[in-house]
Amino acid sequence: MQVKIAGDSHGPQMIGLIEEIPAGLKIDIEKINTDLRRRQLGYGRGNRMKLEKDEVIIVSGLWEGITTGAPLVLIINNKAKNPIKEERHIPRPGHGDYSCWYKYRLDDLNIYTERNSARWTSVLTAIGSVAKQFLENFGITTMSFVKSIGKVSVEEERFEEIQKDFTYYIQKRNESEVQCPFEDISEKMMEEIKENALKKATTLGGSVKTFATNVKPGLGSYADVLNRVDSKIGKYFMSIPSVKGVFIGKEDVSIPGSEFQDPFKVEDGIIHRTKNYAGGIEAGITNGENIIVTTYFKPISTLANPLPSVDLKTKEPKEAPYIRSDSVVIPAATVITECTLAIILMEEIIDGFGNDNIELIKDRYFKK
């Protein structure tokens, strides 16, 4: 299975491609559009979210709502097109302007903004939403919650509480403007954004906790170290703009191994673990417990109060320009990370059980 994404942030459209997707998969377009709307919500988003209303169009690989086995091509039209007219030669610290210019040597820094903009995650979300519908056939669900924004964070123990009743906490998350299922923490996060981002005209980072439930053991491989499930999580999650760190399982690595490892137990003839510090993955292979991924996002680079920079043409000191952006993207990132994890798990199932027809794949999967 291959996933490819193309398109410019202010071009006519964003384009996604899924190759080797099986035939017979029913696709609900409205579910995709619901996920796209989630990507545009959240306290602290910028003005572009008021301009765009993302909706997906599938132009290939779908026949009367059913996949055909041909490449699936998804298009999201851009409504905010070509707003930048003047060439820009002053890089923004923390953005890709300078490093991309140094490699590709095209003078206008606006060119690099088009590819480095988080706009492309709209297509990543759409592809991942297809993957979530694929995973429904195997009883697998992915979901995400905001863990922290700025200095406000959910205590780790409360995520153990979430895993006892995902349905309830997803509902509570959806009621929160910051996608945090705990009302007391949500209020503190919104205050943090208001006082330390919006009022100060700056940006805040944070973290997201992502889960996959009901994943059978045995997905993945240790044969190729770069194709382990955890290797793919690192690759895919680190491609998301602003992500600077990914952690699988329990983050406290200060405890000794005797406490960290997950002992076995047997319930009704089925092997389980007494806890899940490994985050559902061992040796690059799923072990049957919930997959748990924590993703860390740096503050967005574009600032209303600019930092010192330099004009690449004249080498004279200048202030970095301000280009429309968000103050905080962490709430919107929840749907992006859960869709990204869904893509990885869909890829593992297709690689392990074939890509011909969804019913044949299900038969092989559940027999194993």
XYZ file of C-alpha atoms in Angstrom:
368
model
C 0.000 0.000 0.000
C 1.215 3.478 -0.850
C -0.069 6.895 0.196
C 0.900 10.053 -1.703
C -0.050 13.688 -1.156
C 0.347 16.655 -3.519
C -0.922 20.194 -3.897
C 0.024 23.725 -2.833
C -1.416 25.532 0.163
C -2.814 28.329 -2.019
C -3.100 26.375 -5.255
C -6.371 25.129 -6.753
C -6.594 21.925 -4.722
C -4.957 19.366 -2.470
C -4.702 15.826 -3.816
C -4.339 12.458 -2.090
C -3.721 8.999 -3.557
C -4.095 5.554 -1.991
C -2.646 2.715 -4.073
C -3.476 -0.973 -3.505
C -6.653 -0.283 -1.547
C -8.875 -3.398 -1.711
C -12.133 -3.656 -3.651
C -15.506 -3.837 -1.951
C -14.882 -1.243 0.789
C -17.914 0.973 1.346
C -16.913 4.620 1.719
C -19.109 7.160 3.507
C -18.142 10.599 2.171
C -19.918 12.373 5.022
C -17.706 10.619 7.590
C -14.681 12.008 5.776
C -16.170 15.503 5.718
C -16.957 15.244 9.440
C -13.287 14.538 10.140
C -12.295 17.436 7.884
C -14.538 19.748 9.912
C -12.862 18.543 13.114
C -9.504 19.523 11.631
C -10.721 23.096 11.245
C -12.148 23.507 14.750
C -10.573 24.461 18.057
C -9.996 27.482 20.265
C -7.022 29.479 18.971
C -7.365 28.752 15.249
C -6.592 31.455 12.670
C -8.715 33.302 10.099
C -8.134 30.815 7.290
C -10.485 28.381 9.041
C -13.241 30.944 8.405
C -12.437 30.952 4.689
C -12.243 27.209 4.045
C -15.019 24.662 4.352
C -13.263 21.477 3.366
C -15.168 18.796 1.500
C -13.647 15.809 -0.251
C -14.268 14.709 -3.815
C -13.241 11.172 -4.840
C -12.530 11.104 -8.573
C -11.076 7.629 -9.058
C -11.313 4.154 -7.563
C -14.906 4.463 -6.325
C -18.031 3.096 -8.030
C -21.393 3.898 -6.449
C -19.733 4.306 -3.066
C -17.689 1.084 -3.228
C -13.938 0.869 -3.873
C -12.961 -0.959 -7.058
C -9.361 -1.883 -6.240
C -8.054 0.878 -8.517
C -6.066 3.773 -6.997
C -8.299 5.970 -4.870
C -7.818 9.669 -5.692
C -9.161 12.282 -3.270
C -9.375 16.020 -3.982
C -10.039 18.933 -1.617
C -10.485 22.276 -3.346
C -8.799 25.343 -1.842
C -10.910 28.442 -1.419
C -8.022 30.615 -0.186
C -6.015 30.889 -3.414
C -2.920 32.892 -4.315
C -3.152 35.665 -1.671
C 0.597 36.433 -1.759
C 1.683 38.630 -4.647
C 5.092 40.010 -3.693
C 8.260 37.961 -3.542
C 9.524 37.314 -0.038
C 13.216 37.031 0.840
C 13.150 37.225 4.638
C 12.917 33.804 6.364
C 10.867 33.178 9.496
C 12.815 31.546 12.360
C 11.524 28.043 13.028
C 9.859 27.699 9.631
C 11.206 25.886 6.581
C 11.986 29.093 4.683
C 15.752 29.180 5.151
C 16.584 25.469 5.060
C 14.468 24.959 1.923
C 15.998 28.003 0.239
C 19.485 26.743 1.028
C 18.729 23.403 -0.640
C 16.524 24.372 -3.621
C 17.794 27.936 -4.250
C 14.556 29.399 -5.598
C 14.596 33.038 -4.513
C 10.950 33.545 -3.556
C 10.408 32.070 -0.090
C 6.659 31.941 -0.731
C 7.328 28.835 -2.822
C 8.414 26.848 0.222
C 5.470 28.039 2.292
C 3.155 26.238 -0.121
C 4.594 22.798 0.675
C 5.507 23.420 4.307
C 2.088 24.759 5.235
C -0.034 22.445 7.379
C -2.720 22.771 4.697
C -1.640 19.402 3.294
C -2.867 17.698 6.482
C -6.386 18.176 5.120
C -5.634 15.404 2.623
C -3.810 13.352 5.258
C -6.996 13.567 7.332
C -9.182 12.538 4.391
C -6.983 9.528 3.616
C -6.922 8.601 7.289
C -10.693 8.890 7.461
C -10.900 6.291 4.677
C -8.490 4.169 6.723
C -10.735 4.487 9.790
C -13.656 3.171 7.725
C -11.455 0.292 6.563
C -10.558 -0.518 10.182
C -14.238 -0.616 11.182
C -14.420 -3.916 9.302
C -11.895 -5.353 11.752
C -13.371 -3.865 14.918
C -10.452 -1.428 15.302
C -11.001 2.163 16.413
C -8.547 5.062 16.627
C -9.157 8.183 18.722
C -7.191 11.088 20.191
C -7.374 13.541 23.088
C -5.451 16.688 23.889
C -2.975 15.998 26.665
C -1.416 19.433 27.084
C -1.437 23.007 25.816
C 1.316 25.306 26.983
C 1.893 24.650 30.686
C -1.517 23.043 31.305
C -1.494 19.241 31.156
C -3.730 16.271 31.947
C -2.274 13.945 34.554
C -1.179 10.617 33.092
C -3.410 8.650 35.463
C -6.512 10.207 33.925
C -5.756 8.545 30.601
C -6.054 5.190 32.352
C -9.547 6.361 33.311
C -10.320 7.170 29.649
C -9.446 3.638 28.534
C -12.184 2.199 30.752
C -14.909 3.970 28.745
C -13.746 5.419 25.435
C -17.299 6.074 24.212
C -18.102 8.383 27.124
C -14.823 10.282 26.925
C -15.036 10.744 23.149
C -18.393 12.419 23.723
C -16.857 14.633 26.411
C -13.931 15.448 24.096
C -16.309 16.505 21.336
C -18.023 18.925 23.742
C -14.698 20.649 24.477
C -13.363 23.522 22.352
C -9.857 22.229 23.019
C -10.676 18.518 22.485
C -9.876 17.623 26.098
C -12.464 15.341 27.763
C -11.983 16.770 31.265
C -13.994 19.951 31.807
C -11.756 21.332 34.555
C -8.612 20.948 32.434
C -10.378 22.272 29.306
C -11.174 25.528 31.091
C -7.567 25.907 32.204
C -6.340 25.222 28.654
C -8.613 27.883 27.189
C -7.418 30.363 29.788
C -3.826 29.449 28.921
C -4.484 30.134 25.231
C -6.249 33.409 25.980
C -3.660 34.795 28.382
C -0.409 33.390 26.977
C -1.090 33.202 23.229
C -3.919 35.487 22.066
C -3.228 38.441 24.368
C 0.521 38.231 23.835
C 0.208 37.680 20.051
C 2.314 34.547 20.210
C 1.798 30.777 19.841
C 1.711 27.736 22.103
C 2.627 24.096 21.622
C 1.390 21.003 23.399
C 0.748 17.296 23.086
C -1.876 14.801 21.941
C -2.551 11.277 23.172
C -3.707 8.837 20.450
C -5.150 5.341 20.955
C -6.023 2.339 18.795
C -8.264 -0.278 20.395
C -9.078 -3.930 19.635
C -5.899 -4.430 17.599
C -5.017 -8.104 17.277
C -1.479 -9.210 18.143
C 0.815 -9.997 15.234
C 0.535 -6.923 12.994
C 3.935 -5.712 11.836
C 7.301 -7.394 11.530
C 10.770 -7.404 13.012
C 12.332 -8.643 9.736
C 12.902 -5.163 8.284
C 13.725 -2.759 11.084
C 12.412 0.195 9.079
C 9.033 -1.518 8.576
C 8.299 -2.200 12.229
C 4.987 -0.745 13.415
C 6.810 1.612 15.787
C 9.216 2.617 12.993
C 6.251 3.548 10.827
C 4.645 5.477 13.680
C 7.854 7.482 13.973
C 7.988 8.121 10.221
C 4.344 9.047 9.698
C 3.826 11.038 12.898
C 7.051 13.014 12.500
C 5.867 14.105 9.035
C 3.027 16.102 10.617
C 3.951 19.814 10.711
C 5.210 21.101 14.098
C 5.702 17.592 15.521
C 9.013 17.378 17.384
C 8.584 14.188 19.392
C 6.691 10.887 19.454
C 6.495 8.464 22.361
C 4.858 5.019 22.463
C 3.522 3.702 25.768
C 4.396 4.925 29.238
C 6.559 8.013 29.169
C 8.158 7.623 32.595
C 11.364 5.737 31.737
C 12.908 6.508 35.104
C 11.285 3.483 36.755
C 13.226 0.173 36.869
C 12.614 -2.633 34.378
C 10.984 -4.796 37.032
C 8.183 -2.222 37.186
C 8.172 -1.131 33.549
C 7.595 -4.469 31.725
C 4.051 -5.815 31.243
C 3.445 -9.210 32.962
C 1.238 -11.808 31.241
C -2.082 -13.170 32.456
C -4.719 -15.515 31.015
C -8.433 -14.695 31.030
C -10.940 -17.129 29.489
C -8.107 -18.848 27.664
C -6.866 -15.586 26.085
C -3.454 -14.094 26.877
C -3.489 -10.511 28.129
C -1.236 -8.190 30.161
C -1.706 -6.876 33.667
C -0.820 -3.369 32.370
C 0.245 -1.730 29.136
C 3.410 0.279 29.589
C 4.656 -0.973 26.181
C 1.821 0.888 24.459
C 0.628 -2.165 22.532
C 3.837 -2.760 20.563
C 6.827 -5.001 21.265
C 9.664 -5.740 18.810
C 7.839 -3.733 16.146
C 4.768 -5.996 16.344
C 1.378 -5.384 17.965
C 0.860 -7.409 21.156
C -2.935 -7.188 21.470
C -3.121 -4.303 23.952
C -4.241 -0.770 23.088
C -1.733 1.143 20.994
C -0.872 4.388 22.791
C 1.057 7.201 21.074
C 1.879 10.600 22.558
C 2.791 13.306 20.043
C 4.524 16.576 20.942
C 3.967 19.737 18.880
C 6.178 22.808 19.045
C 4.604 26.294 18.969
C 3.815 27.478 15.425
C 6.655 29.434 13.807
C 4.797 32.402 12.315
C 4.482 35.127 14.956
C 2.511 38.378 15.005
C 5.399 39.960 16.920
C 8.263 39.097 14.557
C 11.694 37.816 15.549
C 15.018 39.038 14.102
C 15.857 37.690 10.667
C 17.892 38.616 7.567
C 17.188 39.540 3.960
C 18.666 36.687 1.915
C 19.300 38.988 -1.056
C 21.009 41.865 0.740
C 22.201 40.030 3.912
C 20.898 42.997 5.911
C 19.183 42.456 9.276
C 15.391 42.502 9.036
C 12.395 41.469 11.078
C 10.626 38.286 10.020
C 7.308 38.877 8.247
C 3.919 37.935 9.671
C 1.873 35.561 7.541
C -1.638 34.550 8.599
C -1.515 31.621 11.019
C -3.044 30.001 14.083
C -2.145 30.629 17.714
C -2.646 26.987 18.741
C -3.213 23.896 16.585
C -3.255 21.208 19.275
C -7.067 20.680 19.332
C -7.147 20.300 15.526
C -4.223 17.897 15.688
C -6.333 15.265 17.446
C -8.124 14.186 14.276
C -4.857 14.339 12.319
C -3.030 11.952 14.665
C -5.893 9.471 14.896
C -6.185 9.432 11.111
C -2.420 8.962 10.802
C -2.472 5.956 13.130
C -5.382 4.534 11.130
C -3.340 4.760 7.913
C -0.496 2.789 9.508
C -2.814 0.037 10.759
C -4.622 -0.187 7.413
C -1.254 -0.567 5.720
C -0.263 -3.345 8.137
C -3.476 -5.295 7.547
C -3.224 -4.957 3.753
C 0.446 -5.958 3.782
C -0.301 -8.930 6.010
C -3.575 -10.228 4.580
C -3.774 -9.051 0.964
C -5.414 -6.282 -1.023
C -7.912 -8.039 -3.286
C -11.359 -7.767 -1.654
C -12.351 -6.528 1.791
C -14.399 -9.653 2.607
C -11.531 -11.980 1.676
C -9.144 -9.942 3.821
C -11.556 -10.082 6.775
C -11.824 -13.856 6.386
C -8.031 -14.253 6.523
C -7.642 -11.767 9.373
C -10.221 -13.348 11.680
C -9.135 -16.903 10.885
C -5.623 -16.051 12.017
